[in-house]
PDB file of C-alpha atoms and ligand atoms in Angstrom:
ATOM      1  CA  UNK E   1    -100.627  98.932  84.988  1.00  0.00           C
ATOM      2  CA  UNK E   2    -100.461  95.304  86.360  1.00  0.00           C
ATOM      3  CA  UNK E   3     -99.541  94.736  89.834  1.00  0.00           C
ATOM      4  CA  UNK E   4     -97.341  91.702  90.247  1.00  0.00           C
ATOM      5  CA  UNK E   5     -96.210  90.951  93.852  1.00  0.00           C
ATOM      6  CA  UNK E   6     -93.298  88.580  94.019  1.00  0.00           C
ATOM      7  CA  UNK E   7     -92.137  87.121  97.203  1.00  0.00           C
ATOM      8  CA  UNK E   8     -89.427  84.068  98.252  1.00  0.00           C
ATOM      9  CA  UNK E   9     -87.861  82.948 100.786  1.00  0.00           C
ATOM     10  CA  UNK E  10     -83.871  82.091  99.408  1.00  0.00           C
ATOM     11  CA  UNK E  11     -81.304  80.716 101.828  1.00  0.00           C
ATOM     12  CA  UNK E  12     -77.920  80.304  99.530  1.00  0.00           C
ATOM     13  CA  UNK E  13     -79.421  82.582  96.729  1.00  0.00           C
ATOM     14  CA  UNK E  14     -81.199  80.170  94.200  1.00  0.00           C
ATOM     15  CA  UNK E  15     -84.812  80.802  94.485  1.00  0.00           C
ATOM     16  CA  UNK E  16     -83.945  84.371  94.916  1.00  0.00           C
ATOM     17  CA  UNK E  17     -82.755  84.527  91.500  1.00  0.00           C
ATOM     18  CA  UNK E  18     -84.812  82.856  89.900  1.00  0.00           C
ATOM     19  CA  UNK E  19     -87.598  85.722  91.711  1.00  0.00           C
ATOM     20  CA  UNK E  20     -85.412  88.354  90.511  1.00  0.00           C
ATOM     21  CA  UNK E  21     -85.084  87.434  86.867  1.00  0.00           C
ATOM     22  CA  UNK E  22     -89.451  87.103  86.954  1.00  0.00           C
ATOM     23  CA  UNK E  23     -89.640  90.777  88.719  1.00  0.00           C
ATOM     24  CA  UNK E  24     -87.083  91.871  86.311  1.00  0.00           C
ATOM     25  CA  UNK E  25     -89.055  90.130  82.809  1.00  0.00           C
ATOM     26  CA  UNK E  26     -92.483  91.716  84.198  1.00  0.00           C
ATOM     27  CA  UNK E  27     -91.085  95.530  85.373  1.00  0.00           C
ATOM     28  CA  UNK E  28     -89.459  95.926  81.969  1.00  0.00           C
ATOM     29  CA  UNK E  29     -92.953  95.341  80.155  1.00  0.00           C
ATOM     30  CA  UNK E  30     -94.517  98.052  82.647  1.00  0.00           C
ATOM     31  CA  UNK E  31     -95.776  96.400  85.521  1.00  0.00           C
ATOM     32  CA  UNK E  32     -95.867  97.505  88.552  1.00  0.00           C
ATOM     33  CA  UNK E  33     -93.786  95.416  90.766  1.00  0.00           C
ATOM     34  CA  UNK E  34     -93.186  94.322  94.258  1.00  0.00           C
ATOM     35  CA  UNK E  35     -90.170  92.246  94.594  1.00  0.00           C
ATOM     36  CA  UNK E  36     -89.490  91.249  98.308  1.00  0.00           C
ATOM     37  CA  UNK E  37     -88.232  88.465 100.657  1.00  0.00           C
ATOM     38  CA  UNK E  38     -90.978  86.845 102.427  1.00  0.00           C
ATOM     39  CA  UNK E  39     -89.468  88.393 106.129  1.00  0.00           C
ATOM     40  CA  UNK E  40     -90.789  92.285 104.816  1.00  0.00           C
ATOM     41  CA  UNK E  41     -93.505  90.543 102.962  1.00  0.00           C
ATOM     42  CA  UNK E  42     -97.491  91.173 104.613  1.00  0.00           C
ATOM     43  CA  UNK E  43    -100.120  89.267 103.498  1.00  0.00           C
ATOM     44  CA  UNK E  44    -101.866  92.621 102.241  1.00  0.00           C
ATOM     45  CA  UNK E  45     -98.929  92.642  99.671  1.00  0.00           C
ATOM     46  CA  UNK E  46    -100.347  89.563  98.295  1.00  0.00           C
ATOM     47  CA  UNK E  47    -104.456  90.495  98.723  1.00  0.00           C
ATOM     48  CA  UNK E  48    -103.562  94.275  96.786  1.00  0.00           C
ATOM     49  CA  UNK E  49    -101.670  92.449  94.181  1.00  0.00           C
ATOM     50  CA  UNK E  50    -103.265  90.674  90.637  1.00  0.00           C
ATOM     51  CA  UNK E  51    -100.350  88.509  89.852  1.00  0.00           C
ATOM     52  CA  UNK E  52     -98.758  86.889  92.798  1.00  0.00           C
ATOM     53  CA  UNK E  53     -95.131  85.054  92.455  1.00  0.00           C
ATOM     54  CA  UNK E  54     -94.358  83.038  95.424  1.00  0.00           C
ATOM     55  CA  UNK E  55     -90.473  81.184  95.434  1.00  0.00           C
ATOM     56  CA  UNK E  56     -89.112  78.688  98.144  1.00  0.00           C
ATOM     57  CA  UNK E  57     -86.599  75.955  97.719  1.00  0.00           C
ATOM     58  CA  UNK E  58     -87.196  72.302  98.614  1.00  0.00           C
ATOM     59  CA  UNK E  59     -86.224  71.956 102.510  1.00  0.00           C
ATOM     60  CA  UNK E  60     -86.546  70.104 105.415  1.00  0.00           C
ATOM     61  CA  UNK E  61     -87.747  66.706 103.430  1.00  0.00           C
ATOM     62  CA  UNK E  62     -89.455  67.982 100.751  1.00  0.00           C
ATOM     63  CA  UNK E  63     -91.495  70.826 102.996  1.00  0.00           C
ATOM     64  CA  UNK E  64     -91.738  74.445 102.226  1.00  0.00           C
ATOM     65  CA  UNK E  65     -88.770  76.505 104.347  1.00  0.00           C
ATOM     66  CA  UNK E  66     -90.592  76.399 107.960  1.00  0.00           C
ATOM     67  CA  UNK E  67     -89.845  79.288 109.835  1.00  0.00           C
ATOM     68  CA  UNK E  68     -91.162  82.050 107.287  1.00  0.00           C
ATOM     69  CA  UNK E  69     -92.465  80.716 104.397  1.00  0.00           C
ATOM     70  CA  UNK E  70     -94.934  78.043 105.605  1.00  0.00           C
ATOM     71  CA  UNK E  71     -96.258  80.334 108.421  1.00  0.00           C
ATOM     72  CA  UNK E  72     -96.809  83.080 105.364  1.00  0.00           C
ATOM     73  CA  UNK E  73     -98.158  80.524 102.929  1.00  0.00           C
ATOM     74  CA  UNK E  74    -100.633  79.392 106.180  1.00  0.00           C
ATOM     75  CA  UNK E  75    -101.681  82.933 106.547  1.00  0.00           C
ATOM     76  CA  UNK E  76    -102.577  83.224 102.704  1.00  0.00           C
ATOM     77  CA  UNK E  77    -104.856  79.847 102.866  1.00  0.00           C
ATOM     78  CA  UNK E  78    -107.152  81.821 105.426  1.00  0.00           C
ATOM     79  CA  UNK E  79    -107.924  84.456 102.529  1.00  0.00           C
ATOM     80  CA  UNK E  80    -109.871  84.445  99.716  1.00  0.00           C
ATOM     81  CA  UNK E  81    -107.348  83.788  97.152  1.00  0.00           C
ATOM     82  CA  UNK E  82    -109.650  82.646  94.161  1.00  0.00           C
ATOM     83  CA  UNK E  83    -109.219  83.912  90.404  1.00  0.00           C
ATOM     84  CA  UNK E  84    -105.943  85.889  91.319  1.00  0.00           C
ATOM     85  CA  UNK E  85    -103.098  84.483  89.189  1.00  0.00           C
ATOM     86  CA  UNK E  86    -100.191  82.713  90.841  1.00  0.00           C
ATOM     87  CA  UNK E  87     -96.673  81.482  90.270  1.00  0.00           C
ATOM     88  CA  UNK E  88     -94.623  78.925  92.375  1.00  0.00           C
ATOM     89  CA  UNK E  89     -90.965  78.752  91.744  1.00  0.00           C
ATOM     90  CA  UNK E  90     -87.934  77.528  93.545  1.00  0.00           C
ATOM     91  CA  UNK E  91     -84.742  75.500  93.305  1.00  0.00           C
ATOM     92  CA  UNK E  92     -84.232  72.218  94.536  1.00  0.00           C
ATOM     93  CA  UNK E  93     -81.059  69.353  94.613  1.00  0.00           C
ATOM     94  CA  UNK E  94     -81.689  65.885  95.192  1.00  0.00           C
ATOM     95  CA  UNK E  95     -85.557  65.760  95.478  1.00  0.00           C
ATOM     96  CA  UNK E  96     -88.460  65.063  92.576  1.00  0.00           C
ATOM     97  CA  UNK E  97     -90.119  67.902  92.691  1.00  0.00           C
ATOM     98  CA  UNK E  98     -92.768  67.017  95.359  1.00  0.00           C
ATOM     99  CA  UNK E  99     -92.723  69.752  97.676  1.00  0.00           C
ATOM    100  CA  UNK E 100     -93.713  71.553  94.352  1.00  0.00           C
ATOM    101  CA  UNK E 101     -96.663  69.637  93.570  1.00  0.00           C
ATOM    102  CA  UNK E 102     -97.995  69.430  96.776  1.00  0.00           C
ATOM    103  CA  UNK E 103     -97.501  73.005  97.113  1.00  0.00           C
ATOM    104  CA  UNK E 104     -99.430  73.953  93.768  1.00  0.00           C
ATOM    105  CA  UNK E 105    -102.383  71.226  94.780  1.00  0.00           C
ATOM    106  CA  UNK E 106    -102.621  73.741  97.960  1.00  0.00           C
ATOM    107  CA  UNK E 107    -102.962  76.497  96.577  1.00  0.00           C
ATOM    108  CA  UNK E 108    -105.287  75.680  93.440  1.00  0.00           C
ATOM    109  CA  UNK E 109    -107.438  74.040  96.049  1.00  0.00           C
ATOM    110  CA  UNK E 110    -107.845  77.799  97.167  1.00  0.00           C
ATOM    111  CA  UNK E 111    -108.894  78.773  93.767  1.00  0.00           C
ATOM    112  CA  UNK E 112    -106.212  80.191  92.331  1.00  0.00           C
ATOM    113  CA  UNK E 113    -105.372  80.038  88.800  1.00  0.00           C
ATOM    114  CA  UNK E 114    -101.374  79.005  87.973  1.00  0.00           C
ATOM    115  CA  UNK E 115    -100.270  80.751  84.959  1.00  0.00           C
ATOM    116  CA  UNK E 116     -97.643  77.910  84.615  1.00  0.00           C
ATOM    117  CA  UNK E 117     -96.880  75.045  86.803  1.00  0.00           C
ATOM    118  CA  UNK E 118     -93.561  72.832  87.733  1.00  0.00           C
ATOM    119  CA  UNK E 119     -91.059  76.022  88.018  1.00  0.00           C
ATOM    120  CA  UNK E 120     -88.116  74.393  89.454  1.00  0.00           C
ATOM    121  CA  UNK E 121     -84.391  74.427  88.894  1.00  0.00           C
ATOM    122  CA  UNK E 122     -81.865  72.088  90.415  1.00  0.00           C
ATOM    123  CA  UNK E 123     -79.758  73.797  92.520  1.00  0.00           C
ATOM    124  CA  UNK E 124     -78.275  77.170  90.646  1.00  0.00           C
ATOM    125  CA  UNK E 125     -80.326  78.621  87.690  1.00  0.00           C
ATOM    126  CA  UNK E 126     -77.883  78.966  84.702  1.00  0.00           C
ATOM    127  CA  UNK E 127     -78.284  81.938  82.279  1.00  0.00           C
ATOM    128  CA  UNK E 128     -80.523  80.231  79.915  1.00  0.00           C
ATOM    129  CA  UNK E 129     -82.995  79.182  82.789  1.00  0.00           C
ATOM    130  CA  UNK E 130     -82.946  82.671  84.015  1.00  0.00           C
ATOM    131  CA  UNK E 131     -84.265  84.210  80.351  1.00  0.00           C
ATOM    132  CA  UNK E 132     -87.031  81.614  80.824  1.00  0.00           C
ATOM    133  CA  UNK E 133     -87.996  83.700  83.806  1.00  0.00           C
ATOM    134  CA  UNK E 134     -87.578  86.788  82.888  1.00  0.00           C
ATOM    135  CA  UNK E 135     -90.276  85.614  79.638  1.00  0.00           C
ATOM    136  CA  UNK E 136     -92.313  84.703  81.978  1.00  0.00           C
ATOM    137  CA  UNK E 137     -92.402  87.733  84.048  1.00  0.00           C
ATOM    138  CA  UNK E 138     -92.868  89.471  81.013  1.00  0.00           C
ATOM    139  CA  UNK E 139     -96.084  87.089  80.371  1.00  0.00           C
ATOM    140  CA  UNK E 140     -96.885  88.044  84.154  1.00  0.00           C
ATOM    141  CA  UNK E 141     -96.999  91.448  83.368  1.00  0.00           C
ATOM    142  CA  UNK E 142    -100.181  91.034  80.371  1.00  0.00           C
ATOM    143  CA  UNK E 143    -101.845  88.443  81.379  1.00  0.00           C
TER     144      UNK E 143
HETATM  145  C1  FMN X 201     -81.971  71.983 105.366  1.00  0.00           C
HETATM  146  C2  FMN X 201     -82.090  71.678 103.899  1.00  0.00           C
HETATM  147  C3  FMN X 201     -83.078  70.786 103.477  1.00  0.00           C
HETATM  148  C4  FMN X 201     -83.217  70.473 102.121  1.00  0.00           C
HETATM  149  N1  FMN X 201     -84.165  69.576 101.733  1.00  0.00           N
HETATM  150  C5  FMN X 201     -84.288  69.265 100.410  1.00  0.00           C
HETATM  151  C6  FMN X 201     -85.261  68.308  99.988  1.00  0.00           C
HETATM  152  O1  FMN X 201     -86.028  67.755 100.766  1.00  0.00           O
HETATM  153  N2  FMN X 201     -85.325  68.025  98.655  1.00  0.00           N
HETATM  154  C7  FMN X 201     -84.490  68.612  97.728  1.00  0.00           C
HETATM  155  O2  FMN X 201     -84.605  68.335  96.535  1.00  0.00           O
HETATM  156  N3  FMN X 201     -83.559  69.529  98.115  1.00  0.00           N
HETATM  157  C8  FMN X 201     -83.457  69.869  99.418  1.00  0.00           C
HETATM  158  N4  FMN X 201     -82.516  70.803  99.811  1.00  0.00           N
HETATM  159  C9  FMN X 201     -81.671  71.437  98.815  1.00  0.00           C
HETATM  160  C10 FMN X 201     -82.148  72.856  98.473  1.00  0.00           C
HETATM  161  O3  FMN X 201     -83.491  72.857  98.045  1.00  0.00           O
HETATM  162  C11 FMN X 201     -81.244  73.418  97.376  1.00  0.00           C
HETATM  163  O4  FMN X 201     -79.944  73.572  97.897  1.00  0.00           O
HETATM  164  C12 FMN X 201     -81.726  74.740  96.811  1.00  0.00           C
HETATM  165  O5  FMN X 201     -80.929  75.069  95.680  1.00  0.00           O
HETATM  166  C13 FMN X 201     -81.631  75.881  97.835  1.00  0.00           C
HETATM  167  O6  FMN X 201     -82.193  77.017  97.239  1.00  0.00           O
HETATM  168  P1  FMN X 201     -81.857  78.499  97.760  1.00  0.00           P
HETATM  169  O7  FMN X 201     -80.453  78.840  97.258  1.00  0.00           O
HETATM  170  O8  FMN X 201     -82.889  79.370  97.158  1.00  0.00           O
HETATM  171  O9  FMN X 201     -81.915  78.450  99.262  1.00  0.00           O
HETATM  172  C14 FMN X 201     -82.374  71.105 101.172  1.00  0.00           C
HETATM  173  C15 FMN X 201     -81.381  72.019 101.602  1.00  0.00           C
HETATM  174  C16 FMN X 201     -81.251  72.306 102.935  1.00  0.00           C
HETATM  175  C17 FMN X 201     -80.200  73.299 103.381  1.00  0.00           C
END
């Protein structure tokens, strides 16, 4: 059974979506899955796992969310990371995207392999953007 690990951080309930639609796509092809907000998240949840979803809006000025996320995301740089499968995700509003790209240049620079890249939504997911994550947790969950 795969173990996919998905963690976000999700202040007005965007991002969070958009991680519970990917735990959702990969649990109902038989994965084993963690689905938690990055506050009850540990980086061993992360280490144990072989598919790793991370989600965090756009904030501050195009930074990861700075009081949880970054510190976790600076935690997981210090590990050996390299060959596990990864997925960033998160919503944004008025923004291009960076934060996104700079945050998947970190984190293949650690050797990880991204299953798919440029996951963001602007603002709310609707329904149709959801069923694209839920496909692609069910991708998560046989890869
Ligand atoms: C303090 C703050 C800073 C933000 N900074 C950005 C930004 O730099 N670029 C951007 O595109 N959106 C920015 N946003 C918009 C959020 O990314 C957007 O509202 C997103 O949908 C929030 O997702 P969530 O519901 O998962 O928290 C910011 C929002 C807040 C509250």
């Amino acid at each position: 059974m795969k173990k996919v690990c998905v963690i976000y951080w999700s202040g007005t309930g965007n991002t969070q979506s958009m991680a519970e639609a990917l735990a959702e796509g990969a649990k109902s092809k038989g994965a084993s899955v963690k689905l938690l907000n990055v506050s009850d998240a540990v980086k061993e949840d992360v280490l144990e796992a072989e598919v790793i979803a991370l989600g965090c809006p756009s904030m501050g000025s195009e930074n990861l969310e700075e009081s949880e996320m970054e510190p976790f995301v600076e935690e997981l740089e210090g590990e050996d990371l390299s060959g596990k499968h990864f997925v960033l995700f998160g919503s944004y509003d008025w923004g291009d995207g960076q934060w996104m790209q700079e945050w998947e240049e970190r984190m293949t620079n650690k050797g990880v392999k991204l299953v798919e890249s440029g996951l963001i939504v602007q603002n709310t997911p609707e329904e149709d953007e959801l069923e694209k994550y839920k496909t692609l947790g069910n991708k998560l969950a046989t890869i």
